[in-house]
Amino acid sequence: MTQEAGASSKQVFLDAAEELLARRGYAAMSISAVCKAAGLPVGSLYWHFKNKADLAVGVLRHGTERFFDALPTGTGLDGSPLERLESYYMRAAEVFERFPRYLRVYLLLRLHEHDDLDVRSETLHIHEILVDRIAGVIEPVARDAGLADAAAVARELAAMTLDITDGATVAYSSTGQDYVTSLRRALNAVLAVIGRRANPSLPA
């Protein structure tokens, strides 16, 4: 197999596996089903991937690279900390709208009870990167509000945001609900929590 043909067949397998993962989940994504969808022999798949788990990790890494390339970073936004936070959430919502299949695959693999530690480790790694990115734009707002534990609060609220976006991924798949609505709800929840932590006397 030439290098060019190998790269091409690898991408075909990744695309076929991503589609099957999104539609059927990990348990139902068999090697034979992937090869059938790809229109390529089983031997070709094992040229690129050791096993089913390795293929799933490959799908995640390929999708994650594209997703994070598109996702905004806090350092590239203008305005006050609050304005940057609002801009980040709304821009992130637009990116989420462009990657629904990747987000569904990521969520399904993260929720699946894996015997293979490589898949579990990869989903946890992606989750931690997302928490770090989101916390990075929340922390300045929490600090401006006078919270002494701004960094810890930011990570807590970043994780809460991801819980909301997980629900948004399910809603998008089942009802077509847009991510903008869900990210706006997450942003409002983040600001509400910061406001209550900064002013404990305010009603919940």
Short mmCIF file of C-alpha atoms in Angstrom, two decimals:
data_model
loop_
_atom_site.label_atom_id
_atom_site.label_comp_id
_atom_site.label_asym_id
_atom_site.label_seq_id
_atom_site.Cartn_x
_atom_site.Cartn_y
_atom_site.Cartn_z
CA MET A 1 0.00 0.00 0.00
CA THR A 2 1.46 3.39 -0.98
CA GLN A 3 1.66 6.19 1.59
CA GLU A 4 -0.97 8.23 -0.28
CA ALA A 5 -3.35 5.27 -0.61
CA GLY A 6 -2.80 4.41 3.04
CA ALA A 7 -3.67 7.92 4.21
CA SER A 8 -6.77 7.89 2.01
CA SER A 9 -8.02 4.52 3.29
CA LYS A 10 -7.37 5.56 6.89
CA GLN A 11 -9.59 8.60 6.43
CA VAL A 12 -12.31 6.44 4.86
CA PHE A 13 -12.24 4.16 7.91
CA LEU A 14 -12.35 7.14 10.29
CA ASP A 15 -15.35 8.65 8.50
CA ALA A 16 -17.20 5.32 8.40
CA ALA A 17 -16.49 4.63 12.07
CA GLU A 18 -17.57 8.12 13.14
CA GLU A 19 -20.86 7.73 11.29
CA LEU A 20 -21.52 4.32 12.85
CA LEU A 21 -20.55 5.53 16.32
CA ALA A 22 -22.91 8.47 16.05
CA ARG A 23 -25.82 6.30 14.87
CA ARG A 24 -25.33 3.07 16.81
CA GLY A 25 -22.93 3.76 19.68
CA TYR A 26 -19.71 2.00 20.59
CA ALA A 27 -21.11 -1.42 21.46
CA ALA A 28 -22.77 -1.82 18.05
CA MET A 29 -19.80 -0.52 16.05
CA SER A 30 -18.16 -3.74 14.92
CA ILE A 31 -15.03 -3.95 12.80
CA SER A 32 -16.97 -5.81 10.10
CA ALA A 33 -19.65 -3.08 10.03
CA VAL A 34 -17.00 -0.37 9.67
CA CYS A 35 -15.30 -2.22 6.83
CA LYS A 36 -18.61 -2.79 5.07
CA ALA A 37 -19.51 0.91 5.37
CA ALA A 38 -16.04 1.88 4.17
CA GLY A 39 -16.12 -0.57 1.27
CA LEU A 40 -12.67 -1.83 2.20
CA PRO A 41 -11.34 -5.21 3.41
CA VAL A 42 -10.78 -5.97 7.08
CA GLY A 43 -7.07 -6.42 6.48
CA SER A 44 -6.81 -2.80 5.38
CA LEU A 45 -8.28 -1.59 8.65
CA TYR A 46 -5.74 -3.50 10.71
CA TRP A 47 -3.00 -1.81 8.71
CA HIS A 48 -4.02 1.43 10.48
CA PHE A 49 -5.66 0.39 13.76
CA LYS A 50 -4.84 -2.34 16.29
CA ASN A 51 -8.43 -3.04 17.27
CA LYS A 52 -11.88 -1.51 17.75
CA ALA A 53 -10.78 0.64 20.70
CA ASP A 54 -7.81 2.00 18.76
CA LEU A 55 -10.17 2.92 15.93
CA ALA A 56 -12.50 4.72 18.36
CA VAL A 57 -9.56 6.68 19.78
CA GLY A 58 -8.54 7.56 16.22
CA VAL A 59 -12.03 8.88 15.50
CA LEU A 60 -11.94 10.98 18.67
CA ARG A 61 -8.50 12.44 17.99
CA HIS A 62 -9.34 13.29 14.40
CA GLY A 63 -12.58 15.01 15.37
CA THR A 64 -11.04 16.71 18.41
CA GLU A 65 -8.29 18.30 16.33
CA ARG A 66 -10.82 19.89 13.97
CA PHE A 67 -13.13 20.88 16.81
CA PHE A 68 -10.47 22.60 18.90
CA ASP A 69 -9.03 24.36 15.87
CA ALA A 70 -12.46 25.96 15.37
CA LEU A 71 -13.21 26.65 19.04
CA PRO A 72 -12.35 30.19 20.19
CA THR A 73 -9.77 30.90 22.87
CA GLY A 74 -10.14 33.53 25.55
CA THR A 75 -6.92 35.25 24.52
CA GLY A 76 -8.31 36.11 21.10
CA LEU A 77 -11.35 38.01 22.40
CA ASP A 78 -11.71 41.75 23.05
CA GLY A 79 -13.53 43.68 25.76
CA SER A 80 -13.98 43.38 29.49
CA PRO A 81 -13.84 39.96 31.20
CA LEU A 82 -17.64 39.79 31.12
CA GLU A 83 -17.79 40.77 27.45
CA ARG A 84 -15.14 38.17 26.60
CA LEU A 85 -17.08 35.51 28.49
CA GLU A 86 -20.32 36.33 26.67
CA SER A 87 -18.53 36.41 23.32
CA TYR A 88 -16.81 33.09 24.05
CA TYR A 89 -20.06 31.28 24.84
CA MET A 90 -21.84 32.58 21.78
CA ARG A 91 -18.92 31.80 19.45
CA ALA A 92 -18.58 28.37 21.03
CA ALA A 93 -22.28 27.75 20.32
CA GLU A 94 -21.66 28.46 16.64
CA VAL A 95 -18.78 25.97 16.61
CA PHE A 96 -20.90 23.34 18.37
CA GLU A 97 -23.52 23.76 15.65
CA ARG A 98 -20.86 22.85 13.06
CA PHE A 99 -19.73 19.65 14.81
CA PRO A 100 -22.88 17.83 15.99
CA ARG A 101 -21.70 14.39 14.92
CA TYR A 102 -18.33 14.73 16.65
CA LEU A 103 -20.01 15.96 19.85
CA ARG A 104 -22.44 13.05 19.80
CA VAL A 105 -19.61 10.55 19.30
CA TYR A 106 -17.60 12.15 22.12
CA LEU A 107 -20.59 12.05 24.46
CA LEU A 108 -21.50 8.45 23.62
CA LEU A 109 -17.92 7.30 24.15
CA ARG A 110 -17.59 9.25 27.40
CA LEU A 111 -20.78 7.75 28.82
CA HIS A 112 -20.04 4.21 27.66
CA GLU A 113 -18.61 1.83 30.26
CA HIS A 114 -15.33 0.91 28.61
CA ASP A 115 -13.14 -2.04 29.44
CA ASP A 116 -10.43 -0.43 27.32
CA LEU A 117 -8.60 2.26 29.27
CA ASP A 118 -7.35 4.03 26.12
CA VAL A 119 -10.85 5.13 25.14
CA ARG A 120 -11.71 6.19 28.69
CA SER A 121 -8.41 8.06 29.00
CA GLU A 122 -8.98 9.89 25.71
CA THR A 123 -12.47 11.08 26.66
CA LEU A 124 -11.22 12.26 30.06
CA HIS A 125 -8.35 14.10 28.39
CA ILE A 126 -10.76 15.92 26.05
CA HIS A 127 -13.02 16.79 28.98
CA GLU A 128 -10.11 18.27 30.93
CA ILE A 129 -9.01 20.40 27.97
CA LEU A 130 -12.55 21.74 27.61
CA VAL A 131 -12.75 22.51 31.33
CA ASP A 132 -9.42 24.35 31.17
CA ARG A 133 -10.49 26.42 28.17
CA ILE A 134 -13.86 27.40 29.57
CA ALA A 135 -12.48 28.05 33.06
CA GLY A 136 -9.93 30.39 31.51
CA VAL A 137 -12.67 32.80 30.42
CA ILE A 138 -14.80 32.38 33.56
CA GLU A 139 -12.02 33.00 36.08
CA PRO A 140 -11.45 36.71 35.28
CA VAL A 141 -15.17 37.37 35.76
CA ALA A 142 -15.18 35.51 39.07
CA ARG A 143 -12.07 37.43 40.16
CA ASP A 144 -13.65 40.76 39.20
CA ALA A 145 -16.66 39.78 41.34
CA GLY A 146 -14.31 39.50 44.31
CA LEU A 147 -14.27 35.72 44.71
CA ALA A 148 -11.13 34.64 46.55
CA ASP A 149 -11.42 31.12 45.13
CA ALA A 150 -11.98 32.35 41.56
CA ALA A 151 -9.90 29.60 39.94
CA ALA A 152 -11.73 26.78 41.73
CA VAL A 153 -15.12 28.35 41.06
CA ALA A 154 -14.23 28.78 37.39
CA ARG A 155 -13.43 25.08 37.02
CA GLU A 156 -16.63 24.11 38.82
CA LEU A 157 -18.69 26.32 36.50
CA ALA A 158 -16.82 25.11 33.42
CA ALA A 159 -17.76 21.54 34.36
CA MET A 160 -21.36 22.67 34.88
CA THR A 161 -21.31 24.26 31.42
CA LEU A 162 -20.19 20.98 29.91
CA ASP A 163 -23.01 19.15 31.69
CA ILE A 164 -25.44 21.55 30.03
CA THR A 165 -23.82 21.10 26.62
CA ASP A 166 -24.05 17.32 27.06
CA GLY A 167 -27.79 17.78 27.43
CA ALA A 168 -27.75 20.08 24.41
CA THR A 169 -26.07 17.36 22.35
CA VAL A 170 -28.86 14.94 23.23
CA ALA A 171 -31.51 17.58 22.50
CA TYR A 172 -29.87 18.47 19.19
CA SER A 173 -29.89 14.83 18.11
CA SER A 174 -33.48 14.18 19.15
CA THR A 175 -35.29 17.48 18.59
CA GLY A 176 -32.88 19.66 16.62
CA GLN A 177 -32.74 22.26 19.41
CA ASP A 178 -29.94 24.71 18.68
CA TYR A 179 -26.82 25.02 20.80
CA VAL A 180 -27.15 28.80 21.07
CA THR A 181 -30.16 28.40 23.37
CA SER A 182 -28.32 25.91 25.57
CA LEU A 183 -25.10 27.92 25.75
CA ARG A 184 -27.05 31.05 26.59
CA ARG A 185 -28.72 29.13 29.42
CA ALA A 186 -25.31 27.92 30.58
CA LEU A 187 -23.92 31.47 30.50
CA ASN A 188 -26.84 32.78 32.54
CA ALA A 189 -26.35 29.99 35.08
CA VAL A 190 -22.64 30.76 35.36
CA LEU A 191 -23.29 34.45 35.97
CA ALA A 192 -26.03 33.65 38.48
CA VAL A 193 -23.73 31.40 40.50
CA ILE A 194 -20.95 33.99 40.49
CA GLY A 195 -23.44 36.64 41.59
CA ARG A 196 -24.70 34.50 44.48
CA ARG A 197 -21.17 33.57 45.60
CA ALA A 198 -20.17 37.24 45.53
CA ASN A 199 -23.33 38.35 47.38
CA PRO A 200 -24.49 35.49 49.63
CA SER A 201 -27.29 37.65 51.01
CA LEU A 202 -29.03 37.74 47.64
CA PRO A 203 -32.03 35.40 47.27
CA ALA A 204 -31.30 32.17 45.39
#
